[in-house]
Tab-separated table of C-alpha atoms and ligand atoms in Angstrom:
chain	number	residue	atom	x	y	z
A	1	MET	CA	88.522	118.597	52.318
A	2	ASN	CA	86.145	121.253	51.087
A	3	LYS	CA	86.227	123.989	53.732
A	4	GLU	CA	83.249	125.811	52.173
A	5	LEU	CA	81.088	122.753	52.512
A	6	TYR	CA	82.351	121.239	55.723
A	7	GLY	CA	83.588	124.292	57.582
A	8	ASN	CA	86.322	125.054	60.073
A	9	LEU	CA	83.851	125.198	62.915
A	10	ILE	CA	80.544	123.417	63.220
A	11	PHE	CA	79.075	126.840	64.075
A	12	GLU	CA	79.841	128.069	60.555
A	13	LEU	CA	77.549	125.399	59.154
A	14	SER	CA	74.601	126.316	61.323
A	15	LYS	CA	71.255	127.077	59.607
A	16	LYS	CA	68.570	128.545	61.785
A	17	GLY	CA	65.926	125.965	62.651
A	18	ARG	CA	67.686	123.010	61.101
A	19	LYS	CA	67.543	119.907	63.296
A	20	GLY	CA	69.397	116.626	63.475
A	21	TYR	CA	66.703	114.829	65.482
A	22	SER	CA	62.981	114.396	65.704
A	23	LEU	CA	61.359	113.795	69.050
A	24	PRO	CA	57.831	112.550	69.654
A	25	GLN	CA	55.218	115.069	70.653
A	26	ASN	CA	55.727	116.196	74.247
A	27	ASP	CA	52.650	115.150	76.204
A	28	TYR	CA	53.985	116.345	79.527
A	29	GLU	CA	54.042	119.803	80.865
A	30	PHE	CA	57.471	121.001	81.850
A	31	HIS	CA	57.986	123.984	84.050
A	32	THR	CA	61.295	125.530	83.143
A	33	THR	CA	60.443	128.363	85.492
A	34	GLU	CA	60.947	125.978	88.392
A	35	LEU	CA	64.647	126.787	88.082
A	36	PRO	CA	65.562	129.768	90.251
A	37	GLN	CA	65.554	132.850	88.069
A	38	ASN	CA	69.186	133.693	88.811
A	39	LEU	CA	70.245	130.356	87.316
A	40	CYS	CA	68.333	130.798	84.073
A	41	ARG	CA	69.919	132.081	80.868
A	42	GLU	CA	68.986	135.548	79.793
A	43	GLN	CA	69.360	134.594	76.143
A	44	ASP	CA	69.246	131.242	74.437
A	45	ALA	CA	72.637	129.591	74.099
A	46	GLU	CA	74.186	130.050	70.684
A	47	LEU	CA	74.364	126.450	69.569
A	48	PRO	CA	74.959	125.191	66.059
A	49	GLU	CA	71.850	123.940	64.287
A	50	CYS	CA	72.746	121.276	61.755
A	51	ASP	CA	71.429	118.113	60.191
A	52	GLU	CA	73.101	114.868	61.201
A	53	LEU	CA	74.876	114.225	57.895
A	54	THR	CA	76.510	117.656	57.989
A	55	VAL	CA	77.743	116.977	61.519
A	56	VAL	CA	79.131	113.574	60.564
A	57	ARG	CA	80.910	114.964	57.478
A	58	HIS	CA	82.281	117.926	59.383
A	59	TYR	CA	83.923	115.791	62.068
A	60	THR	CA	84.983	113.026	59.695
A	61	ASN	CA	86.704	115.591	57.485
A	62	LEU	CA	88.349	117.234	60.471
A	63	SER	CA	89.682	113.843	61.550
A	64	HIS	CA	91.324	113.514	58.116
A	65	ASN	CA	93.536	116.469	59.016
A	66	ASN	CA	95.067	114.375	61.744
A	67	PHE	CA	97.779	111.785	61.434
A	68	GLY	CA	98.034	108.735	63.658
A	69	VAL	CA	99.702	105.344	63.724
A	70	ASN	CA	96.607	103.966	62.013
A	71	ASP	CA	97.158	106.328	59.044
A	72	GLY	CA	100.776	105.583	58.310
A	73	PHE	CA	104.362	105.169	59.467
A	74	TYR	CA	105.111	107.351	62.486
A	75	PRO	CA	108.866	107.204	63.213
A	76	LEU	CA	108.800	109.809	66.003
A	77	GLY	CA	111.932	109.097	68.037
A	78	SER	CA	111.609	108.726	71.807
A	79	CYS	CA	107.838	108.355	71.514
A	80	THR	CA	107.612	104.651	70.587
A	81	MET	CA	104.603	105.109	68.328
A	82	LYS	CA	103.932	101.412	67.906
A	83	TYR	CA	100.732	99.881	66.600
A	84	ASN	CA	98.046	99.588	69.247
A	85	PRO	CA	96.217	96.282	68.827
A	86	SER	CA	92.444	96.668	68.586
A	87	ILE	CA	91.844	93.985	71.189
A	88	ASN	CA	93.278	96.395	73.787
A	89	GLU	CA	90.527	98.879	72.990
A	90	GLU	CA	87.836	96.224	73.112
A	91	ILE	CA	88.970	95.021	76.515
A	92	ALA	CA	89.277	98.528	77.942
A	93	ALA	CA	85.784	99.407	76.685
A	94	LEU	CA	84.038	96.439	78.355
A	95	LYS	CA	81.319	97.808	80.573
A	96	GLU	CA	82.642	95.764	83.505
A	97	PHE	CA	85.680	98.075	83.403
A	98	ALA	CA	84.506	101.282	81.787
A	99	GLY	CA	81.494	101.450	84.126
A	100	LEU	CA	83.477	101.276	87.367
A	101	HIS	CA	83.479	104.115	89.847
A	102	PRO	CA	86.722	104.733	91.736
A	103	LEU	CA	84.868	105.058	95.035
A	104	GLN	CA	82.663	101.978	94.780
A	105	ASP	CA	82.967	99.347	97.452
A	106	THR	CA	86.010	97.143	96.865
A	107	SER	CA	83.882	94.012	97.327
A	108	THR	CA	82.075	94.926	94.074
A	109	CYS	CA	85.145	95.252	91.845
A	110	GLN	CA	87.605	92.581	92.956
A	111	TRP	CA	88.325	91.652	89.317
A	112	ALA	CA	89.539	95.173	88.560
A	113	LEU	CA	91.731	95.303	91.663
A	114	ASN	CA	93.111	91.919	90.682
A	115	ILE	CA	94.148	93.306	87.288
A	116	TYR	CA	95.851	96.247	88.956
A	117	HIS	CA	97.703	93.826	91.143
A	118	GLU	CA	98.636	91.599	88.193
A	119	VAL	CA	99.995	94.527	86.176
A	120	GLN	CA	102.007	95.739	89.155
A	121	LYS	CA	103.493	92.244	89.501
A	122	ALA	CA	104.223	91.909	85.780
A	123	LEU	CA	106.015	95.263	85.696
A	124	ALA	CA	108.034	94.342	88.780
A	125	GLU	CA	109.084	91.108	87.099
A	126	LEU	CA	109.952	92.799	83.797
A	127	THR	CA	112.089	95.431	85.510
A	128	GLY	CA	113.620	93.529	88.439
A	129	LEU	CA	112.140	95.909	90.996
A	130	SER	CA	110.110	95.128	94.093
A	131	GLU	CA	106.857	97.069	93.870
A	132	PHE	CA	104.982	99.403	91.525
A	133	THR	CA	102.320	102.059	91.826
A	134	LEU	CA	100.138	102.633	88.760
A	135	ASN	CA	98.813	105.979	89.979
A	136	PRO	CA	100.885	108.475	87.915
A	137	CYS	CA	99.176	109.572	84.680
A	138	ALA	CA	102.185	110.263	82.422
A	139	GLY	CA	105.905	109.734	82.132
A	140	ALA	CA	106.641	113.166	83.559
A	141	HIS	CA	104.136	112.553	86.365
A	142	GLY	CA	106.000	109.305	87.100
A	143	GLU	CA	109.308	111.167	87.204
A	144	LEU	CA	107.889	113.624	89.718
A	145	THR	CA	106.436	110.793	91.801
A	146	GLY	CA	109.725	108.858	91.693
A	147	LEU	CA	111.701	111.903	92.756
A	148	MET	CA	109.212	112.491	95.587
A	149	VAL	CA	109.825	108.887	96.686
A	150	ILE	CA	113.555	109.619	96.696
A	151	ARG	CA	113.110	112.856	98.617
A	152	SER	CA	110.885	111.124	101.186
A	153	TYR	CA	113.516	108.418	101.562
A	154	HIS	CA	116.274	110.958	102.256
A	155	GLN	CA	114.039	112.882	104.635
A	156	SER	CA	113.340	109.682	106.553
A	157	HIS	CA	117.106	109.504	107.130
A	158	ASN	CA	117.204	113.189	108.125
A	159	ASP	CA	119.224	113.767	104.989
A	160	ASN	CA	117.449	117.026	104.186
A	161	HIS	CA	120.500	118.591	102.574
A	162	ARG	CA	120.263	116.176	99.639
A	163	THR	CA	118.675	118.566	97.158
A	164	LYS	CA	120.643	117.988	93.961
A	165	VAL	CA	119.864	115.722	91.037
A	166	ILE	CA	122.471	114.797	88.443
A	167	ILE	CA	121.032	114.774	84.925
A	168	PRO	CA	122.939	114.097	81.684
A	169	ASP	CA	122.933	116.836	79.026
A	170	SER	CA	121.246	114.396	76.625
A	171	ALA	CA	118.231	113.852	78.920
A	172	HIS	CA	114.620	114.304	77.885
A	173	GLY	CA	113.402	117.769	78.876
A	174	THR	CA	110.945	116.360	81.374
A	175	ASN	CA	113.845	115.162	83.609
A	176	PRO	CA	115.093	118.613	84.651
A	177	ALA	CA	111.503	119.913	84.662
A	178	SER	CA	110.350	117.186	87.088
A	179	ALA	CA	113.363	117.750	89.325
A	180	ALA	CA	112.611	121.475	89.440
A	181	VAL	CA	108.915	120.872	90.223
A	182	CYS	CA	110.038	118.563	93.040
A	183	GLY	CA	112.060	121.456	94.464
A	184	LEU	CA	115.404	119.882	93.609
A	185	GLU	CA	118.400	121.507	91.965
A	186	ILE	CA	119.797	120.219	88.690
A	187	VAL	CA	123.460	119.442	88.150
A	188	GLU	CA	124.350	118.617	84.563
A	189	VAL	CA	126.762	115.888	83.572
A	190	LYS	CA	128.314	115.894	80.097
A	191	SER	CA	128.077	113.261	77.374
A	192	LEU	CA	130.964	111.883	75.370
A	193	THR	CA	130.955	112.165	71.573
A	194	ASP	CA	129.248	108.767	71.373
A	195	GLY	CA	126.354	110.121	73.440
A	196	THR	CA	127.063	108.097	76.576
A	197	ILE	CA	127.869	109.602	79.955
A	198	ASP	CA	131.335	111.019	80.520
A	199	LEU	CA	132.541	109.232	83.662
A	200	GLU	CA	135.220	111.862	84.291
A	201	SER	CA	132.620	114.634	84.205
A	202	LEU	CA	130.468	112.550	86.570
A	203	LYS	CA	133.341	112.071	89.009
A	204	GLU	CA	133.937	115.835	89.039
A	205	VAL	CA	130.271	116.470	89.762
A	206	ILE	CA	130.321	113.948	92.587
A	207	ALA	CA	133.507	115.441	94.044
A	208	ALA	CA	131.897	118.884	94.007
A	209	HIS	CA	128.439	117.972	95.348
A	210	GLY	CA	128.879	114.560	97.054
A	211	ASN	CA	126.692	114.674	100.160
A	212	GLU	CA	124.135	116.994	98.575
A	213	ILE	CA	123.259	114.524	95.838
A	214	ALA	CA	119.762	113.110	96.122
A	215	ALA	CA	119.791	111.092	92.919
A	216	MET	CA	121.045	110.630	89.422
A	217	MET	CA	118.495	110.343	86.604
A	218	MET	CA	119.441	108.197	83.634
A	219	THR	CA	117.763	107.002	80.468
A	220	ASN	CA	118.963	103.729	79.031
A	221	PRO	CA	119.228	103.286	76.113
A	222	ASN	CA	119.826	107.027	76.220
A	223	THR	CA	118.085	109.559	74.001
A	224	VAL	CA	120.473	108.902	71.097
A	225	GLY	CA	119.621	105.204	71.267
A	226	MET	CA	122.951	104.065	72.739
A	227	PHE	CA	123.139	101.556	75.555
A	228	GLU	CA	124.994	102.975	78.555
A	229	LYS	CA	127.558	100.305	79.259
A	230	ASN	CA	128.963	101.863	82.432
A	231	ILE	CA	125.843	101.685	84.543
A	232	PRO	CA	127.247	99.340	87.215
A	233	GLU	CA	130.158	101.727	87.747
A	234	ILE	CA	127.919	104.805	87.673
A	235	ALA	CA	125.498	103.187	90.153
A	236	GLN	CA	128.408	102.355	92.442
A	237	LEU	CA	129.676	105.956	92.369
A	238	ILE	CA	126.215	107.368	93.131
A	239	HIS	CA	125.426	104.831	95.863
A	240	ASP	CA	128.823	105.392	97.476
A	241	CYS	CA	128.005	109.057	97.935
A	242	GLY	CA	124.554	108.256	99.364
A	243	GLY	CA	122.425	109.082	96.303
A	244	LEU	CA	119.837	106.904	94.589
A	245	MET	CA	119.683	105.878	90.945
A	246	TYR	CA	116.586	106.928	88.989
A	247	TYR	CA	115.815	105.197	85.707
A	248	ASP	CA	113.775	107.063	83.099
A	249	GLY	CA	112.071	104.004	81.628
A	250	ALA	CA	110.398	105.716	78.681
A	251	ASN	CA	112.954	103.893	76.514
A	252	LEU	CA	112.275	100.470	78.005
A	253	ASN	CA	110.999	99.110	74.671
A	254	PRO	CA	114.319	97.654	73.411
A	255	MET	CA	115.024	96.062	76.785
A	256	LEU	CA	111.732	94.257	77.376
A	257	GLY	CA	112.435	90.797	78.694
A	258	ILE	CA	116.152	91.180	77.859
A	259	ALA	CA	117.669	93.418	80.531
A	260	ARG	CA	116.234	94.724	83.779
A	261	PRO	CA	116.938	98.128	85.369
A	262	GLY	CA	116.652	96.559	88.837
A	263	ASP	CA	119.546	94.227	88.036
A	264	MET	CA	121.688	97.178	86.897
A	265	GLY	CA	121.515	98.984	90.216
A	266	PHE	CA	118.592	101.357	89.694
A	267	ASP	CA	116.496	102.095	92.781
A	268	VAL	CA	113.484	103.917	91.353
A	269	MET	CA	112.045	104.102	87.834
A	270	HIS	CA	109.009	104.992	85.805
A	271	ILE	CA	107.605	103.232	82.762
A	272	ASN	CA	105.582	104.843	79.995
A	273	LEU	CA	102.766	102.333	79.550
A	274	HIS	CA	101.576	104.536	76.679
A	275	LYS	CA	104.794	103.920	74.789
A	276	THR	CA	106.237	100.516	75.606
A	277	PHE	CA	102.962	98.781	76.387
A	278	SER	CA	100.846	100.309	73.597
A	279	THR	CA	98.108	102.914	73.895
A	280	PRO	CA	97.367	105.594	71.328
A	281	HIS	CA	99.057	108.642	72.806
A	282	GLY	CA	99.662	111.224	70.119
A	283	GLY	CA	98.426	114.694	70.952
A	284	GLY	CA	98.829	114.447	74.673
A	285	GLY	CA	96.998	111.563	76.162
A	286	PRO	CA	95.858	109.445	77.822
A	287	GLY	CA	98.932	108.160	79.584
A	288	SER	CA	100.180	106.125	82.470
A	289	GLY	CA	103.584	106.387	84.135
A	290	PRO	CA	103.848	103.629	86.768
A	291	VAL	CA	106.665	104.012	89.270
A	292	GLY	CA	108.635	101.055	90.601
A	293	VAL	CA	111.028	100.882	93.525
A	294	ARG	CA	113.584	98.414	94.793
A	295	GLN	CA	113.111	96.502	98.007
A	296	GLY	CA	113.128	98.792	101.028
A	297	LEU	CA	111.585	101.799	99.275
A	298	GLU	CA	108.002	100.442	99.105
A	299	PRO	CA	106.733	102.379	102.151
A	300	PHE	CA	107.384	105.678	100.356
A	301	LEU	CA	105.138	104.914	97.380
A	302	PRO	CA	101.999	107.050	97.036
A	303	THR	CA	98.468	106.197	98.180
A	304	PRO	CA	95.911	104.884	97.391
A	305	ARG	CA	97.444	101.436	97.213
A	306	ILE	CA	95.936	98.091	96.382
A	307	VAL	CA	96.877	95.405	98.860
A	308	PHE	CA	96.159	91.707	98.678
A	309	ASN	CA	94.992	90.241	101.956
A	310	GLU	CA	96.125	86.622	101.747
A	311	GLU	CA	94.210	85.458	104.826
A	312	GLN	CA	90.879	86.614	103.495
A	313	ASN	CA	91.799	86.194	99.833
A	314	VAL	CA	90.564	89.702	98.954
A	315	PHE	CA	92.032	92.899	97.577
A	316	THR	CA	91.671	95.974	99.701
A	317	VAL	CA	92.471	99.596	99.061
A	318	VAL	CA	94.616	101.644	101.387
A	319	ARG	CA	93.247	105.093	100.610
A	320	GLN	CA	94.926	107.234	103.151
A	321	THR	CA	98.177	107.235	104.979
A	322	THR	CA	97.779	104.866	107.895
A	323	ASN	CA	100.227	103.579	110.470
A	324	ASN	CA	101.784	101.068	108.148
A	325	THR	CA	102.026	103.546	105.284
A	326	GLN	CA	102.999	106.626	107.262
A	327	GLN	CA	106.150	107.128	105.218
A	328	SER	CA	104.097	107.333	102.031
A	329	LEU	CA	104.362	110.570	100.127
A	330	GLY	CA	100.542	110.642	99.968
A	331	SER	CA	98.309	111.119	96.958
A	332	ILE	CA	99.716	112.324	93.659
A	333	GLY	CA	96.447	112.625	91.771
A	334	ASN	CA	92.914	111.411	91.599
A	335	PHE	CA	92.367	107.835	92.667
A	336	PHE	CA	94.347	105.205	90.735
A	337	GLY	CA	95.506	106.955	87.576
A	338	ASN	CA	94.281	105.987	84.105
A	339	PHE	CA	92.791	102.525	84.493
A	340	GLY	CA	91.974	102.327	80.762
A	341	VAL	CA	95.661	102.552	79.873
A	342	VAL	CA	96.492	99.935	82.503
A	343	LEU	CA	93.919	97.594	80.963
A	344	LYS	CA	95.412	98.094	77.503
A	345	ALA	CA	98.861	97.308	78.865
A	346	TYR	CA	97.490	94.175	80.518
A	347	ALA	CA	95.839	93.002	77.288
A	348	TYR	CA	99.072	93.726	75.439
A	349	ILE	CA	101.255	91.827	77.922
A	350	LEU	CA	98.920	88.822	77.989
A	351	SER	CA	98.482	88.631	74.226
A	352	LEU	CA	102.236	88.691	73.643
A	353	GLY	CA	102.999	86.331	76.500
A	354	LYS	CA	106.212	85.691	78.353
A	355	GLU	CA	108.199	84.419	75.368
A	356	ASN	CA	107.003	86.768	72.602
A	357	ILE	CA	107.522	89.838	74.741
A	358	LYS	CA	111.236	89.067	74.527
A	359	MET	CA	111.052	89.636	70.757
A	360	VAL	CA	109.850	93.245	71.052
A	361	GLY	CA	113.279	94.675	71.874
A	362	PRO	CA	115.339	92.748	69.293
A	363	LEU	CA	112.864	93.513	66.487
A	364	ALA	CA	112.681	97.216	67.362
A	365	THR	CA	116.479	97.243	67.438
A	366	LEU	CA	116.771	95.414	64.122
A	367	ASN	CA	114.365	97.816	62.409
A	368	ALA	CA	116.233	100.884	63.685
A	369	ASN	CA	119.621	99.557	62.628
A	370	TYR	CA	118.279	98.551	59.220
A	371	ILE	CA	117.083	102.106	58.515
A	372	LYS	CA	120.282	103.628	59.878
A	373	GLU	CA	122.538	101.462	57.737
A	374	SER	CA	120.365	101.940	54.637
A	375	LEU	CA	120.552	105.735	54.801
A	376	LYS	CA	123.908	106.600	56.312
A	377	ASP	CA	125.475	107.169	52.891
A	378	LEU	CA	123.103	110.132	52.392
A	379	TYR	CA	122.404	111.301	55.947
A	380	GLU	CA	125.032	112.342	58.476
A	381	LEU	CA	125.380	109.688	61.175
A	382	PRO	CA	127.205	111.321	64.092
A	383	ILE	CA	127.332	108.194	66.256
A	384	GLU	CA	128.472	105.033	64.519
A	385	GLY	CA	127.864	101.549	65.839
A	386	VAL	CA	124.886	99.426	66.741
A	387	CYS	CA	122.049	101.481	68.169
A	388	LYS	CA	119.096	100.169	70.122
A	389	HIS	CA	115.512	101.102	69.190
A	390	GLU	CA	116.306	104.534	67.761
A	391	PHE	CA	119.142	106.614	66.358
A	392	VAL	CA	119.956	110.173	65.381
A	393	PHE	CA	120.992	111.629	62.033
A	394	ASP	CA	122.536	115.090	61.928
A	395	GLY	CA	120.772	116.277	58.758
A	396	LEU	CA	121.852	115.535	55.209
A	397	LYS	CA	125.421	114.502	54.600
A	398	ASP	CA	125.707	116.964	51.732
A	399	LYS	CA	125.527	120.270	53.603
A	400	SER	CA	125.893	122.327	50.404
A	401	THR	CA	122.198	122.048	49.493
A	402	GLY	CA	121.056	124.310	52.344
A	403	VAL	CA	118.211	121.881	53.019
A	404	THR	CA	117.630	121.539	56.764
A	405	THR	CA	116.184	118.835	58.970
A	406	MET	CA	113.028	120.960	59.245
A	407	ASP	CA	112.683	120.937	55.434
A	408	ILE	CA	113.095	117.161	55.287
A	409	ALA	CA	110.543	116.684	58.059
A	410	LYS	CA	108.040	118.849	56.141
A	411	ARG	CA	108.716	117.075	52.845
A	412	LEU	CA	108.060	113.698	54.499
A	413	LEU	CA	104.509	114.879	55.208
A	414	ASP	CA	103.952	115.262	51.464
A	415	TYR	CA	104.815	111.606	51.049
A	416	GLY	CA	102.376	110.524	53.751
A	417	TYR	CA	104.808	109.899	56.590
A	418	HIS	CA	104.847	111.468	60.003
A	419	ALA	CA	108.111	113.297	60.604
A	420	PRO	CA	110.771	111.917	62.935
A	421	THR	CA	111.550	113.836	66.132
A	422	ILE	CA	113.571	116.852	65.035
A	423	TYR	CA	116.070	119.143	66.763
A	424	PHE	CA	116.203	116.780	69.758
A	425	PRO	CA	118.453	115.729	71.411
A	426	LEU	CA	120.242	119.071	71.552
A	427	LEU	CA	123.627	117.422	71.072
A	428	PHE	CA	123.477	117.923	67.272
A	429	HIS	CA	122.441	121.011	65.252
A	430	GLU	CA	120.316	119.178	62.693
A	431	ALA	CA	119.161	116.261	64.871
A	432	MET	CA	116.605	113.911	63.364
A	433	MET	CA	115.678	111.071	65.663
A	434	ILE	CA	114.140	108.018	64.053
A	435	GLU	CA	112.355	105.216	65.911
A	436	PRO	CA	110.489	102.714	63.737
A	437	THR	CA	109.365	100.340	66.556
A	438	GLU	CA	108.933	96.584	66.151
A	439	THR	CA	105.426	96.703	64.680
A	440	GLU	CA	106.355	97.854	61.157
A	441	SER	CA	106.745	95.432	58.268
A	442	LYS	CA	109.847	95.279	56.081
A	443	GLU	CA	107.790	96.662	53.165
A	444	THR	CA	106.782	99.758	55.144
A	445	ILE	CA	110.327	100.342	56.297
A	446	ASP	CA	111.719	99.868	52.783
A	447	ALA	CA	109.193	102.351	51.414
A	448	PHE	CA	110.246	104.890	54.063
A	449	ILE	CA	113.914	104.368	53.235
A	450	GLN	CA	113.138	104.916	49.578
A	451	VAL	CA	111.317	108.178	50.295
A	452	MET	CA	114.176	109.408	52.467
A	453	ARG	CA	116.504	108.684	49.539
A	454	ILE	CA	114.212	110.512	47.108
A	455	ILE	CA	114.153	113.551	49.414
A	456	ALA	CA	117.964	113.559	49.570
A	457	GLN	CA	117.981	113.500	45.770
A	458	GLU	CA	115.423	116.321	45.584
A	459	ALA	CA	117.540	118.351	48.005
A	460	LYS	CA	120.370	118.146	45.517
A	461	GLU	CA	118.419	118.695	42.301
A	462	ASN	CA	115.574	120.942	43.342
A	463	PRO	CA	116.228	122.257	46.866
A	464	GLU	CA	113.401	124.828	46.616
A	465	LEU	CA	110.889	122.000	46.387
A	466	VAL	CA	112.046	120.650	49.744
A	467	LYS	CA	112.502	124.051	51.366
A	468	THR	CA	108.933	125.064	50.566
A	469	ALA	CA	107.346	121.760	51.611
A	470	PRO	CA	104.784	120.634	52.560
A	471	HIS	CA	102.789	121.048	49.375
A	472	ASN	CA	100.000	118.484	49.873
A	473	THR	CA	98.823	119.084	53.445
A	474	PRO	CA	95.770	121.150	54.487
A	475	ILE	CA	98.060	123.673	56.195
A	476	GLY	CA	101.550	124.593	55.016
A	477	ARG	CA	104.335	125.782	57.281
A	478	VAL	CA	103.214	127.605	60.346
A	479	ASP	CA	105.405	130.227	61.963
A	480	ASP	CA	106.000	128.319	65.180
A	481	VAL	CA	108.089	131.079	66.759
A	482	LEU	CA	105.313	133.623	66.226
A	483	ALA	CA	102.744	131.077	67.402
A	484	ALA	CA	104.710	130.609	70.636
A	485	LYS	CA	105.328	134.325	71.180
A	486	GLN	CA	101.915	135.700	70.187
A	487	PRO	CA	99.505	132.806	70.420
A	488	VAL	CA	96.046	133.487	69.042
A	489	LEU	CA	93.928	131.279	71.222
A	490	THR	CA	90.497	132.152	69.912
A	491	TYR	CA	89.057	131.560	66.470
A	492	LYS	CA	86.924	134.206	64.877
A	493	GLN	CA	84.157	132.416	63.118
A	494	ILE	CA	82.773	133.655	59.848
A	495	GLY	CA	79.828	135.953	60.501
A	496	ALA	CA	80.437	136.096	64.253
A	497	ARG	CA	79.101	138.989	66.282
A	498	ASP	CA	81.854	141.310	67.475
B	501	PLP	C1	108.234	110.454	76.523
B	501	PLP	C2	109.378	110.570	77.432
B	501	PLP	C3	109.213	111.129	78.717
B	501	PLP	C4	107.937	111.800	79.201
B	501	PLP	O1	106.779	111.047	79.130
B	501	PLP	P1	105.341	111.765	79.056
B	501	PLP	O2	104.359	110.681	79.199
B	501	PLP	O3	105.288	112.454	77.732
B	501	PLP	O4	105.265	112.748	80.183
B	501	PLP	C5	110.313	111.123	79.556
B	501	PLP	N1	111.505	110.640	79.155
B	501	PLP	C6	111.703	110.115	77.921
B	501	PLP	C7	113.053	109.569	77.551
B	501	PLP	C8	110.647	110.065	77.020
B	501	PLP	O5	110.834	109.559	75.801
């Protein structure tokens, strides 16, 4: 993009008096002075003055600096960056949905409440749990809500000393963060070399903290893409000491329609609708992190809740804690969460249908294993064996080149691919976590494999080329440590007044 022509900021393109509109002659007399003087501006606002074409080019060019699933392959592990079918967007944008107000009378939006109810039921069926709330707005928000459910449950049993949460060392960072925000203490449990939970370490933790344990949080398949085979035993150990099992369902994708957390002994879970059930979610939103609970824990779910009144055949909304919801933890945000994301999930579930949804997991798993097996001669594979939807390489196999995972990630950008997740999980120094998802074709995956092989070759023959990448992107390497330590949060526009 030509920065001179299209600018960093729309303000830099401003030309005094230039307009992007023409209005008919104003035949009415307006009295701006009717506004109280203390509310009026002392000076005119400094707004950019541009013609329409300049505005369109500016923003279109800016959008080209971005990278999304619609631009190319996006193998960002743990994030499930699958294709988001356009029909989802069309459905969510229908004015019958987009025009709703969260406080309008329930008699005027029964269809929307019905969809909420349907999605709650579908998620309960897919996970083997009893009831869901769709109110949380992200995975982490779901974790917090789920942990609040667990805390409310213990408090209802006067078990106030249960303040500890067991979390594996491989867990996503939001797990310990949510536990801390919920006022709970974190107890770490170690992983074995294959990335699964070390039962001996778990038994030690239980022996040391037994009756203080509120819950154990687990991700399955875990963050290195391995299926935790010992869940029944782990669930038994935790339940025996009075704790509950929390399932981080952000990795539900490979299990859809195949295995259900509820059947494995989990009591509470969240789902990332914006991963498993499609919704564009790069760059921080919008999200939805529904929370499901097993039978018996429903009263603790947050309000507002949508309830179907069978006698009158209508949906009603329980907005505040009433007698029959007095154990509820109350509201965890505004209204009902992100309805648009719920609608997209509903469109996605219905368009796949009950049978096809069972193919999501196996195809995602096949794609991940295909990439892993095609590259493991050049990239270090620390955990052998069949993975689920994602896997982790520990950098290049040939460590003599000095080329790091960061360099490879940057070089991938030159070839038009988004980088995998890097330096997570923390179990490996040069971690590179690849998740292709089920929506990619064999041709796309083969092309990615080929590029990864070319980069390995470049690392050997011309390591400087890889170490100084990217070469073709609008911005090269940023100093992310400096950016974190001394963030510059304002932009000084060309010609700005000091
Ligand atoms: C993405 C993710 C989360 C957090 O979800 P957000 O919507 O980003 O808050 C939690 N756990 C795992 C395993 C994840 O992949």
